[in-house]
Structure formats: structure tokens, C-alpha cells
Coordinates of N, CA and C in Angstrom, one line a residue:
M1 N -29.5 37.5 -3.4 CA -29.0 36.9 -4.6 C -27.6 36.5 -4.5
K2 N -27.1 35.5 -5.3 CA -25.8 35.1 -5.2 C -25.1 34.9 -6.5
I3 N -23.9 35.3 -6.7 CA -23.1 35.2 -7.9 C -21.9 34.3 -7.5
S4 N -21.7 33.3 -8.3 CA -20.5 32.4 -8.1 C -19.6 32.5 -9.2
I5 N -18.3 32.7 -8.9 CA -17.2 32.8 -9.9 C -16.3 31.7 -9.8
C6 N -15.9 31.0 -10.9 CA -14.9 29.9 -10.9 C -13.9 30.1 -12.0
D7 N -12.6 30.2 -11.6 CA -11.5 30.4 -12.5 C -10.3 29.8 -11.8
D8 N -9.6 28.9 -12.4 CA -8.5 28.2 -11.7 C -7.2 29.1 -11.7
E9 N -7.2 30.2 -12.4 CA -6.1 31.2 -12.3 C -6.4 32.2 -11.3
E10 N -5.7 32.2 -10.2 CA -6.0 33.1 -9.0 C -6.1 34.5 -9.4
K11 N -5.1 35.0 -10.2 CA -5.1 36.4 -10.6 C -6.4 36.8 -11.4
Q12 N -6.8 35.9 -12.3 CA -8.0 36.2 -13.0 C -9.2 36.2 -12.1
L13 N -9.2 35.2 -11.1 CA -10.3 35.1 -10.2 C -10.5 36.4 -9.4
I14 N -9.3 36.9 -8.9 CA -9.3 38.2 -8.1 C -9.8 39.3 -9.0
L15 N -9.3 39.4 -10.2 CA -9.7 40.5 -11.1 C -11.2 40.5 -11.4
I16 N -11.7 39.3 -11.8 CA -13.2 39.2 -12.1 C -14.0 39.5 -10.8
G17 N -13.5 39.0 -9.7 CA -14.2 39.3 -8.4 C -14.3 40.8 -8.1
D18 N -13.2 41.5 -8.4 CA -13.1 42.9 -8.2 C -14.1 43.6 -9.1
Y19 N -14.2 43.2 -10.4 CA -15.1 43.8 -11.3 C -16.6 43.6 -10.8
V20 N -16.9 42.4 -10.4 CA -18.3 42.1 -10.0 C -18.6 42.9 -8.7
S21 N -17.6 43.0 -7.8 CA -17.9 43.7 -6.6 C -18.1 45.2 -6.9
E22 N -17.3 45.7 -7.8 CA -17.5 47.1 -8.2 C -18.9 47.3 -8.9
Y23 N -19.3 46.4 -9.7 CA -20.7 46.5 -10.3 C -21.8 46.4 -9.2
V24 N -21.7 45.5 -8.3 CA -22.7 45.3 -7.3 C -22.8 46.5 -6.4
N25 N -21.6 47.1 -6.0 CA -21.6 48.3 -5.2 C -22.2 49.5 -5.9
S26 N -21.9 49.6 -7.2 CA -22.4 50.8 -7.9 C -23.9 50.7 -8.1
R27 N -24.4 49.5 -8.1 CA -25.9 49.3 -8.3 C -26.6 49.2 -6.9
K28 N -25.8 49.2 -5.9 CA -26.4 49.0 -4.5 C -27.2 47.7 -4.4
A29 N -26.8 46.7 -5.1 CA -27.6 45.4 -5.1 C -27.2 44.6 -3.9
D30 N -28.2 43.8 -3.5 CA -28.0 42.9 -2.4 C -27.5 41.5 -2.9
V31 N -26.2 41.4 -3.1 CA -25.7 40.2 -3.7 C -24.5 39.7 -2.9
K32 N -24.5 38.4 -2.8 CA -23.3 37.7 -2.2 C -22.5 37.1 -3.3
I33 N -21.2 37.3 -3.2 CA -20.2 36.8 -4.2 C -19.4 35.7 -3.6
D34 N -19.4 34.5 -4.3 CA -18.5 33.4 -3.9 C -17.5 33.1 -5.0
K35 N -16.3 32.9 -4.6 CA -15.2 32.7 -5.6 C -14.6 31.3 -5.4
F36 N -14.3 30.7 -6.5 CA -13.7 29.3 -6.4 C -12.6 29.2 -7.5
T37 N -11.5 28.5 -7.1 CA -10.5 28.2 -8.1 C -10.6 26.7 -8.6
N38 N -11.5 26.0 -7.9 CA -11.7 24.6 -8.2 C -13.2 24.3 -8.4
P39 N -13.6 23.8 -9.6 CA -15.0 23.5 -9.9 C -15.6 22.5 -8.9
T40 N -14.8 21.6 -8.4 CA -15.4 20.6 -7.4 C -15.7 21.3 -6.1
D41 N -14.9 22.3 -5.7 CA -15.3 23.0 -4.5 C -16.6 23.8 -4.7
L42 N -16.8 24.3 -5.8 CA -18.1 25.0 -6.1 C -19.2 24.1 -5.9
L43 N -19.2 22.9 -6.6 CA -20.3 22.0 -6.5 C -20.5 21.5 -5.1
Q44 N -19.4 21.2 -4.4 CA -19.6 20.7 -3.0 C -20.2 21.8 -2.1
R45 N -19.8 23.0 -2.3 CA -20.4 24.1 -1.5 C -21.8 24.3 -1.8
E46 N -22.2 24.1 -3.0 CA -23.7 24.4 -3.3 C -24.6 23.2 -2.9
R47 N -24.0 22.1 -2.6 CA -24.8 21.0 -2.1 C -25.4 21.3 -0.8
S48 N -24.7 22.2 0.0 CA -25.2 22.5 1.3 C -25.9 23.8 1.4
I49 N -25.7 24.7 0.5 CA -26.3 26.1 0.6 C -27.2 26.4 -0.6
G50 N -27.3 25.5 -1.6 CA -28.2 25.8 -2.7 C -27.4 26.5 -3.8
G51 N -28.1 26.6 -5.0 CA -27.5 27.2 -6.1 C -27.4 28.7 -6.2
S52 N -26.7 29.2 -7.2 CA -26.6 30.7 -7.4 C -27.5 31.1 -8.5
E53 N -27.8 32.4 -8.6 CA -28.6 32.9 -9.7 C -27.7 33.2 -10.9
I54 N -26.4 33.6 -10.7 CA -25.5 33.9 -11.8 C -24.2 33.2 -11.6
Y55 N -23.7 32.6 -12.6 CA -22.3 31.9 -12.6 C -21.4 32.6 -13.6
L56 N -20.2 32.9 -13.2 CA -19.2 33.4 -14.2 C -18.1 32.3 -14.2
L57 N -18.0 31.6 -15.3 CA -17.1 30.4 -15.3 C -16.1 30.5 -16.4
D58 N -14.8 30.2 -16.0 CA -13.8 30.0 -17.0 C -14.1 28.6 -17.7
I59 N -13.6 28.4 -18.9 CA -13.8 27.2 -19.6 C -12.6 26.2 -19.5
V60 N -11.4 26.7 -19.8 CA -10.3 25.8 -19.7 C -9.7 25.8 -18.3
M61 N -10.0 24.7 -17.6 CA -9.6 24.6 -16.2 C -9.1 23.1 -16.0
D62 N -8.1 23.0 -15.1 CA -7.6 21.6 -14.7 C -8.7 20.8 -14.1
G63 N -8.7 19.5 -14.4 CA -9.6 18.6 -13.7 C -11.0 18.5 -14.3
M64 N -11.7 19.7 -14.4 CA -13.0 19.8 -14.9 C -13.1 21.1 -15.7
S65 N -13.6 20.9 -17.0 CA -13.7 22.1 -17.8 C -15.0 22.9 -17.4
G66 N -15.0 24.2 -17.7 CA -16.2 25.0 -17.4 C -17.4 24.5 -18.1
L67 N -17.2 23.8 -19.3 CA -18.4 23.3 -20.0 C -19.0 22.1 -19.2
E68 N -18.1 21.2 -18.6 CA -18.6 20.1 -17.8 C -19.2 20.7 -16.5
L69 N -18.6 21.7 -16.0 CA -19.1 22.3 -14.7 C -20.5 22.9 -15.0
G70 N -20.7 23.6 -16.2 CA -22.0 24.1 -16.5 C -23.0 23.0 -16.6
Q71 N -22.7 21.9 -17.2 CA -23.6 20.7 -17.3 C -24.0 20.2 -16.0
R72 N -23.0 20.1 -15.0 CA -23.3 19.7 -13.7 C -24.2 20.6 -13.0
I73 N -24.0 21.9 -13.2 CA -24.8 22.9 -12.5 C -26.3 22.8 -13.1
R74 N -26.4 22.6 -14.4 CA -27.7 22.4 -15.0 C -28.5 21.3 -14.4
E75 N -27.9 20.3 -13.8 CA -28.6 19.1 -13.3 C -29.4 19.5 -12.1
Y76 N -29.0 20.6 -11.3 CA -29.8 21.0 -10.2 C -30.2 22.4 -10.2
N77 N -29.8 23.2 -11.2 CA -30.1 24.6 -11.3 C -30.3 25.0 -12.7
K78 N -31.5 24.7 -13.2 CA -31.8 24.9 -14.6 C -32.1 26.3 -15.0
R79 N -32.4 27.2 -14.1 CA -32.8 28.5 -14.4 C -31.6 29.5 -14.2
A80 N -30.5 29.0 -13.7 CA -29.4 29.9 -13.5 C -28.9 30.6 -14.8
I81 N -28.3 31.7 -14.6 CA -27.6 32.4 -15.7 C -26.1 32.0 -15.7
I82 N -25.6 31.5 -16.8 CA -24.2 31.1 -16.9 C -23.5 32.0 -18.0
I83 N -22.5 32.7 -17.5 CA -21.7 33.5 -18.4 C -20.3 32.9 -18.5
Y84 N -19.8 32.6 -19.7 CA -18.4 32.1 -19.8 C -17.4 33.2 -20.1
L85 N -16.3 33.2 -19.4 CA -15.2 34.1 -19.5 C -14.0 33.3 -19.8
T86 N -13.4 33.4 -21.0 CA -12.3 32.5 -21.4 C -11.5 33.1 -22.5
T87 N -10.2 32.6 -22.6 CA -9.3 32.9 -23.7 C -9.6 32.1 -24.9
A88 N -10.4 31.0 -24.7 CA -10.6 30.0 -25.8 C -11.8 30.3 -26.6
K89 N -11.6 31.0 -27.8 CA -12.6 31.4 -28.7 C -13.4 30.2 -29.3
E90 N -12.6 29.1 -29.5 CA -13.2 27.9 -30.2 C -14.3 27.2 -29.5
F91 N -14.5 27.6 -28.2 CA -15.6 26.9 -27.4 C -16.9 27.7 -27.4
S92 N -17.0 28.7 -28.2 CA -18.1 29.6 -28.1 C -19.4 28.9 -28.4
L93 N -19.4 28.0 -29.4 CA -20.6 27.2 -29.8 C -21.0 26.2 -28.7
D94 N -19.9 25.5 -28.2 CA -20.1 24.5 -27.2 C -20.8 25.1 -25.9
A95 N -20.4 26.4 -25.7 CA -20.9 27.0 -24.4 C -22.5 27.1 -24.4
F96 N -23.0 27.2 -25.6 CA -24.5 27.3 -25.7 C -25.2 26.0 -25.6
S97 N -24.5 24.9 -25.5 CA -25.1 23.6 -25.3 C -25.6 23.5 -23.8
V98 N -25.1 24.4 -22.9 CA -25.7 24.4 -21.6 C -26.5 25.7 -21.4
N99 N -27.0 26.2 -22.5 CA -27.9 27.4 -22.5 C -27.2 28.6 -21.8
A100 N -25.9 28.8 -22.1 CA -25.1 29.9 -21.6 C -25.8 31.2 -22.0
F101 N -25.8 32.2 -21.1 CA -26.4 33.5 -21.4 C -25.5 34.3 -22.3
S102 N -24.2 34.2 -22.1 CA -23.3 34.9 -23.0 C -21.8 34.4 -22.8
Y103 N -20.9 34.9 -23.6 CA -19.6 34.4 -23.7 C -18.6 35.6 -24.0
L104 N -17.7 35.8 -23.1 CA -16.8 36.9 -23.2 C -15.4 36.4 -23.3
V105 N -14.7 36.9 -24.3 CA -13.3 36.4 -24.5 C -12.3 37.3 -23.8
K106 N -11.4 36.7 -23.0 CA -10.4 37.4 -22.2 C -9.3 37.9 -23.2
P107 N -8.6 39.0 -22.9 CA -9.0 40.0 -21.9 C -10.1 40.8 -22.4
F108 N -11.0 41.2 -21.5 CA -12.1 42.1 -21.8 C -12.1 43.3 -20.8
E109 N -12.8 44.3 -21.3 CA -12.9 45.5 -20.4 C -14.0 45.3 -19.4
K110 N -13.9 45.8 -18.2 CA -14.9 45.6 -17.2 C -16.3 46.1 -17.7
E111 N -16.3 47.1 -18.6 CA -17.6 47.7 -19.1 C -18.3 46.6 -19.9
N112 N -17.6 45.7 -20.5 CA -18.2 44.6 -21.3 C -18.9 43.7 -20.3
L113 N -18.3 43.4 -19.2 CA -18.9 42.5 -18.2 C -20.1 43.2 -17.6
F114 N -20.0 44.5 -17.3 CA -21.1 45.3 -16.7 C -22.3 45.3 -17.6
E115 N -22.1 45.3 -18.9 CA -23.2 45.3 -19.9 C -23.9 44.0 -19.8
E116 N -23.2 42.9 -19.7 CA -23.8 41.6 -19.6 C -24.6 41.4 -18.3
L117 N -24.0 41.9 -17.2 CA -24.7 41.9 -15.9 C -25.9 42.8 -15.9
D118 N -25.9 43.9 -16.6 CA -27.0 44.7 -16.7 C -28.2 44.0 -17.3
K119 N -27.9 43.2 -18.4 CA -28.9 42.4 -19.1 C -29.5 41.4 -18.1
C120 N -28.6 40.7 -17.4 CA -29.0 39.7 -16.4 C -30.0 40.3 -15.4
F121 N -29.6 41.4 -14.8 CA -30.5 42.0 -13.8 C -31.8 42.5 -14.3
K122 N -31.7 43.0 -15.6 CA -32.9 43.7 -16.1 C -33.9 42.7 -16.7
Y123 N -33.4 41.6 -17.3 CA -34.3 40.7 -18.0 C -34.5 39.3 -17.3
H124 N -33.5 38.9 -16.5 CA -33.6 37.6 -16.1 C -33.6 37.4 -14.6
I125 N -33.4 38.4 -13.8 CA -33.5 38.3 -12.4 C -34.8 38.9 -11.9
P126 N -35.7 38.1 -11.3 CA -37.0 38.7 -10.9 C -36.9 39.7 -9.8
P127 N -37.7 40.8 -9.8 CA -37.6 41.8 -8.8 C -38.0 41.2 -7.4
K128 N -37.4 41.9 -6.4 CA -37.7 41.5 -5.1 C -39.1 41.8 -4.7
K129 N -39.7 41.0 -3.9 CA -41.1 41.3 -3.5 C -41.1 41.4 -1.9
E130 N -41.9 42.4 -1.4 CA -41.9 42.5 0.0 C -42.4 41.3 0.7
D131 N -43.4 40.6 0.1 CA -44.0 39.4 0.7 C -44.2 38.4 -0.4
A132 N -43.2 37.8 -0.9 CA -43.3 36.8 -2.0 C -44.2 35.7 -1.6
V133 N -44.8 35.1 -2.6 CA -45.8 34.0 -2.4 C -45.3 32.8 -3.2
I134 N -45.5 31.7 -2.7 CA -45.2 30.4 -3.4 C -46.6 29.7 -3.5
T135 N -46.7 28.8 -4.5 CA -47.9 28.0 -4.7 C -47.5 26.6 -4.4
V136 N -48.4 26.0 -3.6 CA -48.1 24.6 -3.1 C -49.3 23.7 -3.6
K137 N -48.9 22.7 -4.3 CA -49.9 21.7 -4.8 C -50.2 20.7 -3.7
T138 N -51.5 20.7 -3.3 CA -51.9 19.8 -2.3 C -53.0 18.9 -2.8
S139 N -53.5 18.0 -2.0 CA -54.6 17.1 -2.4 C -55.9 17.8 -2.6
D140 N -56.0 19.0 -2.1 CA -57.2 19.9 -2.2 C -57.1 20.9 -3.3
G141 N -55.9 20.9 -4.0 CA -55.7 21.9 -5.1 C -54.5 22.7 -4.8
V142 N -54.3 23.7 -5.6 CA -53.1 24.6 -5.4 C -53.4 25.7 -4.4
I143 N -52.5 25.8 -3.4 CA -52.7 26.8 -2.4 C -51.6 27.8 -2.4
P144 N -51.8 29.2 -2.5 CA -50.8 30.2 -2.4 C -50.4 30.4 -0.9
I145 N -49.1 30.5 -0.6 CA -48.7 30.7 0.8 C -47.6 31.8 0.8
A146 N -47.8 32.8 1.6 CA -46.8 33.9 1.7 C -45.6 33.3 2.4
I147 N -44.4 33.5 1.9 CA -43.2 33.0 2.5 C -43.0 33.5 4.0
S148 N -43.5 34.7 4.2 CA -43.3 35.3 5.6 C -44.2 34.5 6.6
K149 N -45.2 33.7 6.1 CA -46.0 33.0 7.0 C -45.5 31.6 7.3
I150 N -44.4 31.2 6.6 CA -43.9 29.8 6.8 C -42.8 29.8 7.8
N151 N -42.9 29.0 8.8 CA -41.8 28.8 9.8 C -40.8 27.8 9.3
A152 N -41.2 26.7 8.8 CA -40.3 25.6 8.4 C -40.9 24.8 7.3
V153 N -40.1 24.0 6.6 CA -40.5 23.0 5.7 C -39.8 21.7 6.0
E154 N -40.7 20.7 6.2 CA -40.2 19.4 6.6 C -40.4 18.4 5.4
Y155 N -39.6 17.4 5.4 CA -39.8 16.3 4.4 C -40.2 15.1 5.0
L156 N -41.4 14.6 4.7 CA -42.0 13.4 5.3 C -42.7 12.5 4.3
D157 N -42.3 11.3 4.2 CA -42.9 10.4 3.2 C -43.0 11.0 1.8
H158 N -41.9 11.6 1.4 CA -41.8 12.2 0.0 C -42.8 13.3 -0.2
R159 N -43.2 13.9 0.9 CA -44.0 15.1 0.8 C -43.3 16.3 1.6
L160 N -43.6 17.5 1.1 CA -43.1 18.7 1.8 C -44.2 19.1 2.7
I161 N -43.9 19.3 4.0 CA -44.9 19.7 5.0 C -44.5 21.2 5.4
Y162 N -45.4 22.1 5.1 CA -45.2 23.5 5.4 C -45.8 23.8 6.8
A163 N -44.9 24.2 7.8 CA -45.4 24.5 9.1 C -45.5 26.1 9.1
L164 N -46.7 26.6 9.4 CA -46.9 28.0 9.3 C -46.8 28.6 10.7
I165 N -46.7 29.9 10.8 CA -46.5 30.6 12.1 C -47.7 30.5 13.0
N166 N -48.9 30.2 12.4 CA -50.1 30.1 13.2 C -50.3 28.7 13.7
G167 N -49.4 27.8 13.5 CA -49.5 26.4 14.0 C -50.1 25.5 12.9
E168 N -50.6 26.0 11.9 CA -51.2 25.1 10.8 C -50.1 24.5 10.0
K169 N -50.4 23.3 9.5 CA -49.5 22.5 8.7 C -50.2 22.2 7.4
I170 N -49.5 22.4 6.3 CA -50.0 22.2 4.9 C -49.1 21.2 4.3
A171 N -49.7 20.0 3.8 CA -48.9 19.0 3.2 C -49.0 19.1 1.7
G172 N -47.9 19.1 1.0 CA -47.8 19.0 -0.4 C -48.1 17.6 -0.9
V173 N -48.3 17.5 -2.2 CA -48.6 16.1 -2.8 C -47.3 15.3 -2.8
Y174 N -47.5 14.0 -2.9 CA -46.4 13.0 -3.0 C -45.6 13.3 -4.2
Q175 N -44.3 13.3 -4.1 CA -43.4 13.4 -5.2 C -42.2 12.5 -5.0
K176 N -41.7 11.8 -6.1 CA -40.6 10.9 -6.0 C -39.3 11.6 -5.8
A177 N -39.2 12.9 -6.2 CA -38.0 13.6 -6.1 C -37.5 13.7 -4.6
S178 N -36.2 13.9 -4.4 CA -35.6 14.0 -3.1 C -36.0 15.4 -2.5
F179 N -35.7 15.5 -1.2 CA -35.9 16.7 -0.5 C -35.1 17.9 -1.1
D180 N -33.9 17.7 -1.4 CA -33.1 18.7 -2.0 C -33.6 19.2 -3.3
I181 N -34.1 18.3 -4.2 CA -34.6 18.7 -5.5 C -35.9 19.4 -5.3
Q182 N -36.8 18.9 -4.4 CA -38.1 19.6 -4.2 C -38.0 21.0 -3.6
T183 N -36.9 21.2 -2.9 CA -36.8 22.5 -2.2 C -35.7 23.4 -2.8
E184 N -35.2 23.1 -4.0 CA -34.2 23.9 -4.6 C -34.7 25.3 -4.9
E185 N -36.0 25.4 -5.3 CA -36.5 26.8 -5.6 C -36.6 27.6 -4.3
L186 N -37.0 26.9 -3.2 CA -37.1 27.7 -1.9 C -35.8 28.2 -1.5
L187 N -34.7 27.3 -1.7 CA -33.4 27.8 -1.3 C -32.9 28.9 -2.1
R188 N -33.3 28.9 -3.4 CA -32.8 29.9 -4.3 C -33.4 31.3 -3.9
I189 N -34.6 31.3 -3.3 CA -35.2 32.5 -2.9 C -34.3 33.2 -1.8
G190 N -33.6 32.4 -1.0 CA -32.7 33.0 0.0 C -33.3 33.2 1.3
A191 N -34.6 32.8 1.5 CA -35.3 33.1 2.8 C -35.1 32.0 3.8
F192 N -34.7 30.8 3.3 CA -34.6 29.6 4.1 C -33.2 29.1 4.3
V193 N -32.9 28.5 5.4 CA -31.6 27.8 5.7 C -31.9 26.4 6.1
K194 N -31.0 25.5 5.6 CA -31.2 24.1 5.9 C -30.6 23.8 7.2
T195 N -31.3 23.2 8.1 CA -30.9 22.9 9.5 C -30.7 21.4 9.8
A196 N -31.2 20.6 8.9 CA -31.1 19.1 9.1 C -31.4 18.5 7.7
T197 N -31.1 17.2 7.6 CA -31.3 16.5 6.4 C -32.7 16.8 5.7
C198 N -33.7 16.9 6.5 CA -35.0 17.0 6.0 C -35.8 18.3 6.6
Y199 N -35.0 19.3 6.9 CA -35.6 20.5 7.4 C -35.1 21.8 6.8
L200 N -36.0 22.7 6.4 CA -35.6 24.1 6.1 C -36.3 25.0 7.1
V201 N -35.6 26.1 7.5 CA -36.2 27.0 8.5 C -36.2 28.4 7.9
N202 N -37.2 29.2 8.1 CA -37.3 30.5 7.6 C -36.5 31.5 8.5
I203 N -35.4 32.0 7.9 CA -34.5 32.9 8.7 C -35.2 34.1 9.4
A204 N -36.2 34.7 8.6 CA -36.8 35.9 9.1 C -37.7 35.6 10.3
N205 N -38.1 34.3 10.5 CA -39.0 34.0 11.6 C -38.3 33.4 12.8
I206 N -36.9 33.4 12.8 CA -36.1 32.9 13.9 C -36.0 34.0 15.0
M207 N -36.3 33.7 16.2 CA -36.2 34.7 17.3 C -34.7 34.6 17.8
T208 N -34.2 33.4 18.0 CA -32.9 33.3 18.6 C -32.3 31.9 18.3
A209 N -31.0 31.8 18.4 CA -30.3 30.5 18.2 C -30.0 30.0 19.6
T210 N -30.3 28.7 19.8 CA -30.1 28.1 21.1 C -29.0 27.0 21.0
S211 N -28.7 26.3 22.1 CA -27.7 25.3 22.0 C -28.1 24.1 21.1
R212 N -29.4 23.9 21.0 CA -29.9 22.8 20.2 C -30.3 23.2 18.8
G213 N -30.7 24.5 18.6 CA -31.1 24.9 17.3 C -31.6 26.3 17.2
F214 N -32.8 26.4 16.7 CA -33.5 27.7 16.5 C -34.8 27.8 17.3
K215 N -35.0 28.9 18.0 CA -36.3 29.1 18.6 C -37.0 30.2 17.8
M216 N -38.2 29.8 17.3 CA -38.9 30.7 16.4 C -39.7 31.8 17.2
K217 N -40.2 32.8 16.5 CA -40.9 33.9 17.1 C -42.2 33.4 17.8
N218 N -42.8 32.3 17.3 CA -44.0 31.8 17.9 C -43.8 30.7 19.0
G219 N -42.5 30.6 19.3 CA -42.1 29.6 20.4 C -41.7 28.3 20.0
V220 N -42.0 27.9 18.8 CA -41.6 26.5 18.3 C -40.1 26.5 18.1
E221 N -39.5 25.3 18.4 CA -38.1 25.1 18.3 C -37.8 24.1 17.2
Y222 N -36.7 24.3 16.4 CA -36.3 23.4 15.4 C -34.8 23.1 15.6
P223 N -34.4 21.8 15.5 CA -33.0 21.4 15.8 C -32.1 21.8 14.6
V224 N -30.9 22.0 15.0 CA -29.8 22.2 14.0 C -28.8 21.1 14.2
T225 N -28.7 20.2 13.2 CA -27.8 19.1 13.4 C -26.3 19.5 13.2
R226 N -25.4 18.7 13.6 CA -24.0 19.0 13.5 C -23.6 19.3 12.1
K227 N -24.1 18.5 11.1 CA -23.7 18.6 9.7 C -24.1 20.0 9.2
Y228 N -25.2 20.6 9.7 CA -25.6 21.9 9.2 C -25.4 23.0 10.3
A229 N -24.4 22.9 11.1 CA -24.1 23.8 12.1 C -23.9 25.2 11.6
D230 N -23.5 25.3 10.3 CA -23.2 26.7 9.7 C -24.5 27.4 9.5
A231 N -25.7 26.8 9.7 CA -27.0 27.5 9.7 C -27.0 28.6 10.7
K232 N -26.4 28.4 11.8 CA -26.4 29.4 12.9 C -25.6 30.6 12.4
I233 N -24.5 30.4 11.7 CA -23.7 31.5 11.2 C -24.5 32.3 10.2
K234 N -25.2 31.6 9.3 CA -26.0 32.3 8.3 C -27.1 33.1 9.0
F235 N -27.7 32.6 10.0 CA -28.7 33.4 10.7 C -28.1 34.6 11.4
L236 N -26.9 34.5 12.0 CA -26.3 35.7 12.6 C -25.8 36.7 11.6
N237 N -25.3 36.2 10.4 CA -25.0 37.1 9.3 C -26.2 37.9 8.8
A238 N -27.3 37.2 8.7 CA -28.5 37.8 8.2 C -29.0 38.9 9.2
K239 N -28.8 38.6 10.5 CA -29.3 39.5 11.5 C -28.4 40.7 11.5
I240 N -27.1 40.5 11.3 CA -26.1 41.7 11.2 C -26.4 42.5 10.0
Q241 N -26.6 41.9 8.9 CA -26.9 42.7 7.6 C -28.2 43.5 7.8
K242 N -29.2 42.9 8.5 CA -30.4 43.6 8.6 C -30.3 44.9 9.4
R243 N -29.3 44.9 10.4 CA -29.0 46.1 11.2 C -28.3 47.2 10.4
L244 N -27.5 46.8 9.4 CA -26.7 47.7 8.7 C -27.5 48.7 7.8

């Protein structure tokens, strides 16, 4: 799971980041925390790695307000939890125009933030599953597929093609939506990494990184293009975390 924090005041960003880190460590939660002083940087970062489950956003920021940032986030991440942290009390009603989960006025005690995060984790963040299943709509009907059985997801003629570890390929139905929109739920799960404009690869099924890309446990290889070279870093980080 990922939490993104955006506040253009660096001291506030560090303070909030410390609060969130303390919360995550105390709950022993598997959470990655990303911090941004610029809303545009947050949006650009998420274009390549997918959205977050929770956003902690300041409202009054230079260039782009937290309200506008929340609206932009909602364009690609409708289920995310947005919590506004701000000194500006007058924006409390506006915050809920983007379905904000809650609104905390600065300065606040860390316990207040912890209470809100408790609610998020308890009621709005789905529990982890050992072998999560997705449902794929095909021309033959809806088919459930265990994520662990998927090697890669390819985009071909406006369809998602699921390549399974047994060599089978399952084609989803035609959709006008782009690859990024069709796969945003898969990226939110955190099991996949984008390796090319039209490819996602299941991190858990990668055997090794090669000079060209990834070699899977069943011998199949998938390329990693220069634009998505950081996919190899994500794979290595996941491998390291698994050992810890």
C-alpha cells in the first residue's frame, strides 16, 4: 500500500511524514510513503507508478491548490482516500466536493491524525489476501483469475491480454479506455510493474532481471524499455523486502 503526502512547506512535510512513519511502524503495516512539495511532481510520479491508496494534502499551495490536486487525482483514482491537512478552515466544505475522507486543521496533534488513519485502515482499506483474485470480462463470460497465476498483462487492439504462467492467454473484451485506465486497478494492487507502454509484469513471478528485461520463472522473457527502466529497481527492492 502507498501513502502520498503533498505540502509545499518543507517543515510541515517533514513533520507529517514523521507522524505517518511513526503510525505505520507502530502498526507494522506494509506501507510505502512518498512525499512531495509540488503537486505537479506528485501527478507526474503517479503517471509512471500508479496511484496511492491514501493522500494527505495541504490545501493552500503555490501553483496548484490541494483542492485542484484532489480533483486531478479523482480523474484517475476514484477510490483513493483523501485527507486534507490545512490552516485554512474556510475550505472545509469545498474539500468534500472531491469526496474527501476528512479534514484536519493545523496545527493538530499526531493522535488526531492517527485516529483518522485508523478509520482508513479499518473501514476503507481492504485486507490483504494470500492469493487475491481478479475477475476478467471475456467474450465467454466473466472469468476469475488468481493474480499469482498471471505472468503479464498486454494491451492489444484495446483489449487486455492476460498471459498465465501455464502458457495460456485470456483476452478481455474490447474497451475504448486506454491501457493505463484499464490497468489502474491492477497497479493499485501493487503486484505488477509497468515495463513498457503496453505491458505489466507480475513482480512475484520474475525469476531474474536480464540486460533486456525480465525472465520469468516459467522461462518466458518480457522486455523493459528505457522509459520504464526503473521497473528493474522496483523488482530488486521487492526482492530485498521479501528477504527482510
